[in-house]
Coordinates of C-alpha atoms in Angstrom, one line a residue:
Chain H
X21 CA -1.2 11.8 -28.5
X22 CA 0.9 14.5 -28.0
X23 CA 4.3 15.5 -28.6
X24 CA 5.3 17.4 -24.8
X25 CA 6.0 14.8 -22.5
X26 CA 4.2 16.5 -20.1
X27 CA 0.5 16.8 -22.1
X28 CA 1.4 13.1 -23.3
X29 CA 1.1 11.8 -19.2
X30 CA -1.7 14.1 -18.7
X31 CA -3.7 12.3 -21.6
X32 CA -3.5 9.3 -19.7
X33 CA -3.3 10.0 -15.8
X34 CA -4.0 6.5 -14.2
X35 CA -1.6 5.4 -16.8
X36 CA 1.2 7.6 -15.9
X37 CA 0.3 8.2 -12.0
X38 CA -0.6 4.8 -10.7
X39 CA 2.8 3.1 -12.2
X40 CA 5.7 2.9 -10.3
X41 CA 8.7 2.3 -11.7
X42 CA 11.0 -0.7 -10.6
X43 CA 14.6 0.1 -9.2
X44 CA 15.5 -4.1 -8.4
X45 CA 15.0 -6.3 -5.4
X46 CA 11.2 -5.0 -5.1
X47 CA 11.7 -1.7 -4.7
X48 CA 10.3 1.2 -6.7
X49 CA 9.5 4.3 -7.4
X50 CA 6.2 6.2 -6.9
X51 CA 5.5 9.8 -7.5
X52 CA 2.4 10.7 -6.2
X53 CA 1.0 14.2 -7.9
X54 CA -1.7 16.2 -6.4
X55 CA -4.0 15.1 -9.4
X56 CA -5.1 12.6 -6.6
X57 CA -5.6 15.0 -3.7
X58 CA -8.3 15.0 -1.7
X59 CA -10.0 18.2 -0.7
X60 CA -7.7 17.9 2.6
X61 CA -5.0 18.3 0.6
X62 CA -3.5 14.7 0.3
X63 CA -3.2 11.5 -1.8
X64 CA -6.5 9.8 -1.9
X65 CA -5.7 6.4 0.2
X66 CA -7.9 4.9 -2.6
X67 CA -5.4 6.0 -5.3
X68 CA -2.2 5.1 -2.7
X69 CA -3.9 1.2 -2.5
X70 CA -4.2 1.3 -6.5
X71 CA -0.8 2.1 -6.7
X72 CA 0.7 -0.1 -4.5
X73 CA -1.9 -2.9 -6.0
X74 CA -0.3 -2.2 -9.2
X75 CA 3.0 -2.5 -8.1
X76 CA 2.2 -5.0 -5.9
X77 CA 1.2 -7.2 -8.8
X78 CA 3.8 -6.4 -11.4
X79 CA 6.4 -7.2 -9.2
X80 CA 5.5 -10.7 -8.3
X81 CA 4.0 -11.2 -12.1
X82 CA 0.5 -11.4 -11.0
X83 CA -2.5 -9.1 -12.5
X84 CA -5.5 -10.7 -11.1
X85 CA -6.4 -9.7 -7.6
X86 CA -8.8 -11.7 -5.5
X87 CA -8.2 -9.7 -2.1
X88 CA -6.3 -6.9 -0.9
X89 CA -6.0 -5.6 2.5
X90 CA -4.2 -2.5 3.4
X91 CA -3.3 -0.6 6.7
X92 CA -3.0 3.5 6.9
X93 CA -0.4 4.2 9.2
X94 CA 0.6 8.0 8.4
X95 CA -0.3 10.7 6.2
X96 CA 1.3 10.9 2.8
X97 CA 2.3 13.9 0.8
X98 CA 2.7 15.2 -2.5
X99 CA 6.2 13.5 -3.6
X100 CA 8.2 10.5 -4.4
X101 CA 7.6 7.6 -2.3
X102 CA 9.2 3.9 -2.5
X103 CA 6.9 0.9 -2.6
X104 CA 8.6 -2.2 -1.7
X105 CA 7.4 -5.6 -2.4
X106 CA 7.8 -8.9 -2.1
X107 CA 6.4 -12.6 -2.9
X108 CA 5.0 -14.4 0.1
X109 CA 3.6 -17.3 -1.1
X110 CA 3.1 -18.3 -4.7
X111 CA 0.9 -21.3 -5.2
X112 CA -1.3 -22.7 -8.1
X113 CA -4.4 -21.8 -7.2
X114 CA -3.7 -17.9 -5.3
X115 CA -0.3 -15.8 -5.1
X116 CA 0.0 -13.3 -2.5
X117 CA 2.5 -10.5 -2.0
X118 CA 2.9 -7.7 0.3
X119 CA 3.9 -4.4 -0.1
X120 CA 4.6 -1.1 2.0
X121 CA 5.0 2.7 1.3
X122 CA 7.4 4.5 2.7
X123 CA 7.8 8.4 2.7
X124 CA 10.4 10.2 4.0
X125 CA 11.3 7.1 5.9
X126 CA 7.7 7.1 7.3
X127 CA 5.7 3.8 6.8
X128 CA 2.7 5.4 5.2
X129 CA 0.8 1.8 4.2
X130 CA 1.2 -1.3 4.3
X131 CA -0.7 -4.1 1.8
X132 CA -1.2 -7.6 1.8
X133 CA -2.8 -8.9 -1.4
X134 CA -3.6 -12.1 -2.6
X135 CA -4.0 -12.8 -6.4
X136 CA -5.4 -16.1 -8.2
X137 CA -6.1 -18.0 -11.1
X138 CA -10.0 -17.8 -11.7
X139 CA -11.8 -20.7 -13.1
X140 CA -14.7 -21.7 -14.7
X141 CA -17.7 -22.9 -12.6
X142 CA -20.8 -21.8 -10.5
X143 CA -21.7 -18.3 -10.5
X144 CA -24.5 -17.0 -7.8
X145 CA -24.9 -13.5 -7.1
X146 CA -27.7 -13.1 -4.2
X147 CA -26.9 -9.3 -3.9
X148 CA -28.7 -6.9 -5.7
X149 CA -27.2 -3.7 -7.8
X150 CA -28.3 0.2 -6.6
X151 CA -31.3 1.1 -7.7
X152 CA -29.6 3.6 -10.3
X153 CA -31.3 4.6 -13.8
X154 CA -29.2 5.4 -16.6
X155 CA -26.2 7.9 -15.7
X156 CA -27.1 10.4 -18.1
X157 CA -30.7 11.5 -16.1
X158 CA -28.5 11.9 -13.2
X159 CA -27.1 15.2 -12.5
X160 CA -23.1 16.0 -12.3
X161 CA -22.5 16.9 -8.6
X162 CA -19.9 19.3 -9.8
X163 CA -22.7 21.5 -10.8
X164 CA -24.6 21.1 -7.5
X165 CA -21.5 23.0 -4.8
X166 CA -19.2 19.9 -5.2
X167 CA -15.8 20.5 -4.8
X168 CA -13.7 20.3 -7.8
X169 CA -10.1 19.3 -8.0
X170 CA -7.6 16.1 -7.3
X171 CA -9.5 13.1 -7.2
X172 CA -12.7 15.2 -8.1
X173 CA -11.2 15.4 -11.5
X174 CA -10.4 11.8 -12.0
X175 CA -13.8 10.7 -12.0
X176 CA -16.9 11.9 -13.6
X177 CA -19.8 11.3 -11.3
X178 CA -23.4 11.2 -11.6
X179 CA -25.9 11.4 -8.7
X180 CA -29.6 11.2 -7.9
X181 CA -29.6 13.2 -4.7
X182 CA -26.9 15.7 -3.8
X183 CA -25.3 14.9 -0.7
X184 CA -26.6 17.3 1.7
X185 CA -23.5 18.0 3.4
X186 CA -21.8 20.1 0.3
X187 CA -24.8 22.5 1.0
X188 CA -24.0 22.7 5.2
X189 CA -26.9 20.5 5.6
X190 CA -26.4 16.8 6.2
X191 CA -29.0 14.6 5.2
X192 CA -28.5 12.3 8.4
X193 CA -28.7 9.2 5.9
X194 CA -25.2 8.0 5.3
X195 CA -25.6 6.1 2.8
X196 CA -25.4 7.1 -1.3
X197 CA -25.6 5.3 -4.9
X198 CA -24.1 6.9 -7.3
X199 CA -22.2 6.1 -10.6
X200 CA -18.7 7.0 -11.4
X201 CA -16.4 6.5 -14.5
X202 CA -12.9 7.4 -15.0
X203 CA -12.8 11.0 -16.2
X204 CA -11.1 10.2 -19.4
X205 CA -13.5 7.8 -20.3
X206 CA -11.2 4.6 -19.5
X207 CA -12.6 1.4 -18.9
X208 CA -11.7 0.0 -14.5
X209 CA -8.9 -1.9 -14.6
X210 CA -9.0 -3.7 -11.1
X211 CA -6.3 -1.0 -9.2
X212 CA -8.8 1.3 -11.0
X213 CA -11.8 -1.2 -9.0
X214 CA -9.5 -0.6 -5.6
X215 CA -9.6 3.4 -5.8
X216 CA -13.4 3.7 -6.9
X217 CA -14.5 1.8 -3.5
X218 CA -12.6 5.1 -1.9
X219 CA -13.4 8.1 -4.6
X220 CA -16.0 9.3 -3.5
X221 CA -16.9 11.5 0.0
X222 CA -17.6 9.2 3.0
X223 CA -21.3 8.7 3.8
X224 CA -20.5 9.4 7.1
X225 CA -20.2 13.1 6.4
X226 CA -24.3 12.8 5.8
X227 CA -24.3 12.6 9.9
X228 CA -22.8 16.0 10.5
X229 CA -22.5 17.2 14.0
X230 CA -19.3 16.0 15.6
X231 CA -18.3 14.0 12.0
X232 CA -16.1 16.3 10.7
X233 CA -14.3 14.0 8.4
X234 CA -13.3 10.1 8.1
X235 CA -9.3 9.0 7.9
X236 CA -9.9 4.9 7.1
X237 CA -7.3 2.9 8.9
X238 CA -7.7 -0.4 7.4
X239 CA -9.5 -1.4 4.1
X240 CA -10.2 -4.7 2.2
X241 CA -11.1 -5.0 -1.1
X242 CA -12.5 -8.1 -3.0
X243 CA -12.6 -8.3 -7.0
X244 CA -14.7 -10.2 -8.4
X245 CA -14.4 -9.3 -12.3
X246 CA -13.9 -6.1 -15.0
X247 CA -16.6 -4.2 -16.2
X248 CA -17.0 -3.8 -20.5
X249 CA -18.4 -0.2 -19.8
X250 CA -17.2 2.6 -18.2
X251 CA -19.7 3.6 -15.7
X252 CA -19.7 1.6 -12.3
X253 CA -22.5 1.8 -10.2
X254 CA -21.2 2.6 -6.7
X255 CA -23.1 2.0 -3.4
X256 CA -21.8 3.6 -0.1
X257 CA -23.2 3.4 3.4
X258 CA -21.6 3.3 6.7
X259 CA -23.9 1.2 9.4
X260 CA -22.3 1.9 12.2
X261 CA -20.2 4.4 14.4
X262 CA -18.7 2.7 17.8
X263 CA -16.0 4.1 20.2
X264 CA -14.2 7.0 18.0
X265 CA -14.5 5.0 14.9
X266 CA -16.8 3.8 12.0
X267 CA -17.1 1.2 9.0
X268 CA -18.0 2.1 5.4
X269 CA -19.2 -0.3 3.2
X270 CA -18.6 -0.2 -1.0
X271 CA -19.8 -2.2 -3.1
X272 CA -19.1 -1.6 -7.5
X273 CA -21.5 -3.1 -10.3
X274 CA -21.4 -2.7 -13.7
X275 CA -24.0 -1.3 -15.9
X276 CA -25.4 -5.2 -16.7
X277 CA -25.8 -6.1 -12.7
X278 CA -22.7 -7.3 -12.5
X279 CA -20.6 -7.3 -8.9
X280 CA -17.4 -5.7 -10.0
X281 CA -15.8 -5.6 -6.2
X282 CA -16.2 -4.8 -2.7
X283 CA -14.6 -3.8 -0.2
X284 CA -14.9 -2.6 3.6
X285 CA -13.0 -0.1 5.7
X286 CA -12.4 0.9 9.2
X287 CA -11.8 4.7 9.6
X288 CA -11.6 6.9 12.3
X289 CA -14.0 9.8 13.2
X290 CA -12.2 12.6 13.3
Chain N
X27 CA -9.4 -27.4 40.0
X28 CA -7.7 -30.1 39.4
X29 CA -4.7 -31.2 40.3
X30 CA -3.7 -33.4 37.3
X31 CA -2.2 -30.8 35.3
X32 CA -4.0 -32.2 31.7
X33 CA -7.7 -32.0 33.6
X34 CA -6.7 -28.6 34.8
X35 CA -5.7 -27.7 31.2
X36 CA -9.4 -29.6 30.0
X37 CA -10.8 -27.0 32.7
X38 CA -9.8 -24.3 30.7
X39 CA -9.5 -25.2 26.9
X40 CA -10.0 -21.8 26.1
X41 CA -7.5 -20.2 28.0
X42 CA -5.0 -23.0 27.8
X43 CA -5.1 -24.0 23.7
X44 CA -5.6 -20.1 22.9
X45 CA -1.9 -19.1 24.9
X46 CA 1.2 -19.3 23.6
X47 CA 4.5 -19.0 25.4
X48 CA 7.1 -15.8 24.4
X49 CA 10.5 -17.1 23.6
X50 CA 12.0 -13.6 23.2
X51 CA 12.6 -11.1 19.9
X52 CA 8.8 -11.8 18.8
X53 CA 9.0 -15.3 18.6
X54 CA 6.0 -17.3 20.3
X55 CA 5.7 -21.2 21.0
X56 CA 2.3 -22.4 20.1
X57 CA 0.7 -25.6 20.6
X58 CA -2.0 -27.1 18.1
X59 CA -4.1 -29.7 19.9
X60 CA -6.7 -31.5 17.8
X61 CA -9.2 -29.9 20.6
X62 CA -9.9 -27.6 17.6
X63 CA -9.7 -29.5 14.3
X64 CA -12.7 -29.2 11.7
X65 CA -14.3 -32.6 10.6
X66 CA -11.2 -32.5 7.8
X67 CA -9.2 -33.3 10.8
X68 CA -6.9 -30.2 11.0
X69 CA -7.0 -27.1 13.2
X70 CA -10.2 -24.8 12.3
X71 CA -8.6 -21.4 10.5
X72 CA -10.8 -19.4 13.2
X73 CA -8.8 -20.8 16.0
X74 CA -5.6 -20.3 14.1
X75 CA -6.6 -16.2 13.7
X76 CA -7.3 -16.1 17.4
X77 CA -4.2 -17.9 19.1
X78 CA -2.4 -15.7 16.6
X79 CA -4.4 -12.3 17.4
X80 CA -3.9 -12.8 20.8
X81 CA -0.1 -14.0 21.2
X82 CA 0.2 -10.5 18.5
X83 CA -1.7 -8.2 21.4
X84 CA 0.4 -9.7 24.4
X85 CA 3.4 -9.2 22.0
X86 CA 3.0 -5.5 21.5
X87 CA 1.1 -5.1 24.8
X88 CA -2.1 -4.4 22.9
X89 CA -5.4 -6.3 24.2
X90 CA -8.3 -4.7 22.2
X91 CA -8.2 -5.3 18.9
X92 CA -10.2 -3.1 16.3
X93 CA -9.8 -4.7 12.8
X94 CA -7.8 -7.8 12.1
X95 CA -6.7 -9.4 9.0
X96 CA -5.4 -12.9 8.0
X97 CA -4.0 -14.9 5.0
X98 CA -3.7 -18.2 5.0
X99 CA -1.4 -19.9 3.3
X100 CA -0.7 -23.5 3.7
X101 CA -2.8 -26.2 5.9
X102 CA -2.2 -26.4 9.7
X103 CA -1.4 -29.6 11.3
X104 CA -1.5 -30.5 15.0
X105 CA 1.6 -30.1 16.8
X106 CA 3.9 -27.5 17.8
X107 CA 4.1 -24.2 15.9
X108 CA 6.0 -20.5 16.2
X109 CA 4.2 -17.6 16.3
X110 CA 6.8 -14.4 15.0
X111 CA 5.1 -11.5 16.0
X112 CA 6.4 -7.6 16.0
X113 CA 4.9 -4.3 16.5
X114 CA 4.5 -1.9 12.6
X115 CA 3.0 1.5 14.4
X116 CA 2.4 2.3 17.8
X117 CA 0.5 5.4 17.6
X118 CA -1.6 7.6 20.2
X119 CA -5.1 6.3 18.5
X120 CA -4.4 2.6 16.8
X121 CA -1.6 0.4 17.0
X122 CA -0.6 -2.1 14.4
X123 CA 1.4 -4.9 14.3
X124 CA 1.7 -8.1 12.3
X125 CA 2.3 -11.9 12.7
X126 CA 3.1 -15.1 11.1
X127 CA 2.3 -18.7 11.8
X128 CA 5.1 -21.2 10.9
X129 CA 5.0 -25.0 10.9
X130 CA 7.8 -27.1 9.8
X131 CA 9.2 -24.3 8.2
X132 CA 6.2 -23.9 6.4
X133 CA 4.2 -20.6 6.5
X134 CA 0.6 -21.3 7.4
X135 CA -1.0 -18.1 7.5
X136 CA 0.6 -14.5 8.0
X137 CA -1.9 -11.6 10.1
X138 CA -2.1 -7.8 10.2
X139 CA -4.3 -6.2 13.2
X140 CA -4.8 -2.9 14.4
X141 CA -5.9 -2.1 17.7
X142 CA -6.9 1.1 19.2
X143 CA -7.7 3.1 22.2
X144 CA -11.8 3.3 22.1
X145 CA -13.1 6.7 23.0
X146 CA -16.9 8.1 24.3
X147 CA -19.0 9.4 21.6
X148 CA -21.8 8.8 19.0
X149 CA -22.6 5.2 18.5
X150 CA -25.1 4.1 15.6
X151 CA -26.4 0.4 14.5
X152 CA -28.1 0.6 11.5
X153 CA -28.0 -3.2 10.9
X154 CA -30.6 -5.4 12.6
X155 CA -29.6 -8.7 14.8
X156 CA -31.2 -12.3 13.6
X157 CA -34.3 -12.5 14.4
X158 CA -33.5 -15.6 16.7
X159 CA -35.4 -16.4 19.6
X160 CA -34.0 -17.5 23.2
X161 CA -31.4 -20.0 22.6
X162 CA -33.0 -22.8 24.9
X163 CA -36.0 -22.8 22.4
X164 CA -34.1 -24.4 20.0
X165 CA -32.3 -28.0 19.4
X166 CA -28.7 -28.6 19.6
X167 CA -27.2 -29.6 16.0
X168 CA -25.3 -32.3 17.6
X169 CA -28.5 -34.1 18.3
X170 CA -29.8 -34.2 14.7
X171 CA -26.8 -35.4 12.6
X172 CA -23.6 -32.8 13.1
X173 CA -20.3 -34.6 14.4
X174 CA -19.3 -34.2 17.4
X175 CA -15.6 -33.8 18.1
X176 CA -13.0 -30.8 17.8
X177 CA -14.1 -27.5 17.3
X178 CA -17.7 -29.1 17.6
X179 CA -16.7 -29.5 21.5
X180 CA -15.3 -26.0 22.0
X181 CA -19.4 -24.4 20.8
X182 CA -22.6 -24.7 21.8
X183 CA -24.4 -24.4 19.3
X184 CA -28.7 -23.8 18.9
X185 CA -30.3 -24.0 15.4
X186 CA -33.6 -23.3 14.7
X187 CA -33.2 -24.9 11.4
X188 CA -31.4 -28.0 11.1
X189 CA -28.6 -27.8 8.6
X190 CA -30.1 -30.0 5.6
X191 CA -25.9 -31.0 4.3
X192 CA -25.7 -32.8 7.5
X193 CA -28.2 -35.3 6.1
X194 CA -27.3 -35.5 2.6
X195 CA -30.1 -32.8 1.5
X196 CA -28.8 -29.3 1.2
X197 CA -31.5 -26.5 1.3
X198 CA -30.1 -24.2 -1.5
X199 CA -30.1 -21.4 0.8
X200 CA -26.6 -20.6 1.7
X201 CA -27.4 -19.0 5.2
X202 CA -27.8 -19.3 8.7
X203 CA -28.6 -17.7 12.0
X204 CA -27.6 -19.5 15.1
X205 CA -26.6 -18.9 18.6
X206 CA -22.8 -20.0 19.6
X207 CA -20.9 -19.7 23.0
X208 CA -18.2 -20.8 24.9
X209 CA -19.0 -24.8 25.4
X210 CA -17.5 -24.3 28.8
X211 CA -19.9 -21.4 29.7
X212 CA -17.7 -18.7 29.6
X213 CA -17.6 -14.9 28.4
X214 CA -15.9 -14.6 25.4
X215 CA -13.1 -12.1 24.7
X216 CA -12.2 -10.5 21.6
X217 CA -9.5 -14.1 20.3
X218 CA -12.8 -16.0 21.1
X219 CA -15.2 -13.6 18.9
X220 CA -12.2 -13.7 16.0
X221 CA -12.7 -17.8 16.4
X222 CA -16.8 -17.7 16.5
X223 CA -16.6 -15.9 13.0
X224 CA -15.4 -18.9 11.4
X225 CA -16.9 -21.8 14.0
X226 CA -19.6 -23.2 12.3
X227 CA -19.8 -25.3 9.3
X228 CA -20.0 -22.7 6.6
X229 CA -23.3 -22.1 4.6
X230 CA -22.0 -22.1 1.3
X231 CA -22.3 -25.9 1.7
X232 CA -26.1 -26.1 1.6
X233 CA -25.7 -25.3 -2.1
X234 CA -24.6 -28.7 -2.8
X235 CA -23.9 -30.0 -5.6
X236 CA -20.0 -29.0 -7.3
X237 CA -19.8 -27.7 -3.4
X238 CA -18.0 -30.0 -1.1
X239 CA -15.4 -27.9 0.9
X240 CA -14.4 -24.2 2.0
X241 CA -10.6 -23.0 2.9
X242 CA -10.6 -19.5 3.4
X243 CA -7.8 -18.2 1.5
X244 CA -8.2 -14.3 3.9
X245 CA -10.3 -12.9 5.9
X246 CA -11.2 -9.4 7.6
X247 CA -12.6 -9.2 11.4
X248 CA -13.6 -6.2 12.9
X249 CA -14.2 -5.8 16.6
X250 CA -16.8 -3.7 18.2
X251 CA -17.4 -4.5 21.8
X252 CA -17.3 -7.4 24.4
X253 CA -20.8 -9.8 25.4
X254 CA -21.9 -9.4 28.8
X255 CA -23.5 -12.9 28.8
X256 CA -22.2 -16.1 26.7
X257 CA -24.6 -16.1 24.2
X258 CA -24.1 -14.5 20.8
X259 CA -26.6 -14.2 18.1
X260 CA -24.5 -15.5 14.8
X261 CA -25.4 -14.7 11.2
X262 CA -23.5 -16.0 8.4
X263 CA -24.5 -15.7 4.8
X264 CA -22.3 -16.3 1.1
X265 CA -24.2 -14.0 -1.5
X266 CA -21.9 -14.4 -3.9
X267 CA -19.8 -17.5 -6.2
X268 CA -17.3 -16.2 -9.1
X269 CA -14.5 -18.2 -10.7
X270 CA -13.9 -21.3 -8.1
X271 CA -14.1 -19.2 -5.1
X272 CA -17.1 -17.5 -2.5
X273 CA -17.4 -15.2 -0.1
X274 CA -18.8 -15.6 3.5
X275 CA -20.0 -13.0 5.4
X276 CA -20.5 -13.2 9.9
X277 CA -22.1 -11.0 12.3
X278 CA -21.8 -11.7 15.7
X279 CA -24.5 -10.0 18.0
X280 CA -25.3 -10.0 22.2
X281 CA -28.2 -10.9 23.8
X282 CA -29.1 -7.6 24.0
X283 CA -29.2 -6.4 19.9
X284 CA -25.8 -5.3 20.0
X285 CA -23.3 -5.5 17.6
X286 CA -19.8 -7.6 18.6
X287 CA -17.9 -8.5 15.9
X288 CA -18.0 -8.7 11.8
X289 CA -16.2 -10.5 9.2
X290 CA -15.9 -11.2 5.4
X291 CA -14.2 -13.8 4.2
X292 CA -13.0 -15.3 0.5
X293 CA -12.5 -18.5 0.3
X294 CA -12.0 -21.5 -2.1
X295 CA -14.7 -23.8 -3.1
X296 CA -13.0 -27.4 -3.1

């Protein structure tokens, strides 16, 4: 630990940049720093749905998301934002809330989340983890003409085959598996689950020509449970492109086979 | 035609059970026949998320919806019911609005959908449809155990593999690919593709065992493009069980390979 207030919230950014702080009657505050920038020069919406997860949860006195579903309506900036949220139903079994972001008096997202008691019981699992091998044979991107920077600083990543697209030449599979950890080592809490399924670059981007880059419109996330390791095996693939817009698919395991959580997205081609 | 006003409304279930009337400011009557209920004798959640998607796109004069999601909170009963609906963002590209479903004073499930203005450009399918052949090559459920009655009116369904819950002896394989449409012979539209996502009887139940009900707690549609022929080639599979709940994944496919309609949904294992 240190003793400047300012090295302190750098030694534990998620901590520090993904809590808002509550002003009464749902509202609070958010400041979102560029340490969650994307190369285009704004918040992450991955980090925006953790936050507003967080919030999301703490405000209605729920930690365990099942679901979440959020809505991009406009682009956010560096700054303090309000997330307000509210209980809308609170039963035994699930509890959901919503939430929005507003900026500037701009609705920037809105989220709809539902969170739940887990039980004991069945457990069948007829998916199948990437086909990774341990992260450390796998080289750091970072050293291969990724970008670094924002959200490229908040994970470490680890990659069997450099997406072709940092290099100017698309590899015209968009699809990757890769493994990600939080860059200071921190074991994925689930608003931690929610950004990984958007940390990385869209797979999209591996098509090239007139895919120049992907802004997601709506995205839902399942959680399923927390991994006891740091690294998360990620898979990524968009399946289809229709009309202007396309779907990415994520899927997070942990480093026993485990499904950590999932999530699809709608984004437009842009 | 008829002239008795209730066979003219039998003519045209669809059209007739799917509508509900504006009141002004948002606020929609809606009328829950039993023409819809699920063998549990209530209305079917996929009918729900259409009347509701629909009287949401009349509302904010939006008719083709790209991605919808709904939360459902309470059960549905038959009777009369008020639809509140209002616009979030009307933008150039996708407009968003949401909805809720009231009963009694009772919130029954709450929606958020997006529609958008398709454009020309690339389109890519890298998913395969179910390798089903012509639909008159295979039986009709209802002839080899399903009920009859409610939502199993509104569908046509053909099977190549008889569902082995409806006899009392599940398979263990918690999937199926079958063709639905309209049971009045129509096209469907984009409420009708939101309803065949959750139509059927879901697969999670030829697990068995513990297994004796779904209710979807949310679930995600996301809209690609109308059938030209009624039709359409359904897959639905649960791949995974955690913690008293599943997931259920649906595609929805033409005649001709193409792609219609997606959805993932969690729900509660009861």
């Amino acid at each position: 630990m240190s003793d400047s207030p300012t090295d302190a919230a750098l030694d534990d950014v998620y901590g520090t940049d993904l809590a808002s702080t509550p002003r009464g009657d749902g509202v609070r505050d958010l400041l979102m720093t560029d340490r969650w920038n994307t190369p285009l020069g704004r918040p992450n919406g991955g980090y925006i749905l953790a936050a507003m997860l967080r919030g999301l949860g703490e405000e209605i006195g729920a930690s365990d998301p099942l679901v979440a579903a959020i809505t991009y309506h406009s682009a956010p900036a560096n700054g303090p934002a309000e997330i307000t949220a509210r209980p809308v139903r609170l039963g035994r079994r699930v509890q959901t809330g919503d939430a929005t972001l507003v900026q500037d008096e701009k609705l920037v997202a809105q989220l709809t989340a539902s969170f739940g008691l887990r039980t004991e019981g069945m457990r069948i699992e007829l998916g199948a983890p990437p086909a990774l091998g341990p992260p450390d044979q796998y080289p750091d991107p970072r050293d291969h003409g990724m970008p670094t920077g924002g959200i490229f600083d908040r994970v470490d990543y680890r990659i069997p085959r450099v997406p072709g697209f940092f290099v100017g030449k698309p590899s015209g599979d968009p699809s990757f598996e890769i493994w990600q950890r939080r860059s200071d080592g921190g074991l994925a809490d689930f608003p931690t689950l929610a950004f990984l399924c958007d940390s990385f670059v869209p797979p999209v981007l591996e098509l090239g020509g007139e895919v120049r880059h992907s802004m997601t419109v709506q995205l839902t996330a399942h959680f399923h449970r927390l991994p006891t390791t740091p690294w998360v095996a990620t898979r990524l693939v968009t399946r289809r492109i229709h009309d202007g817009f396309h779907e990415e698919d994520c899927e997070l395991w942990d480093e026993e086979g485990n499904l950590l959580a999932q999530s699809r997205q709608l984004a437009l081609v842009v």
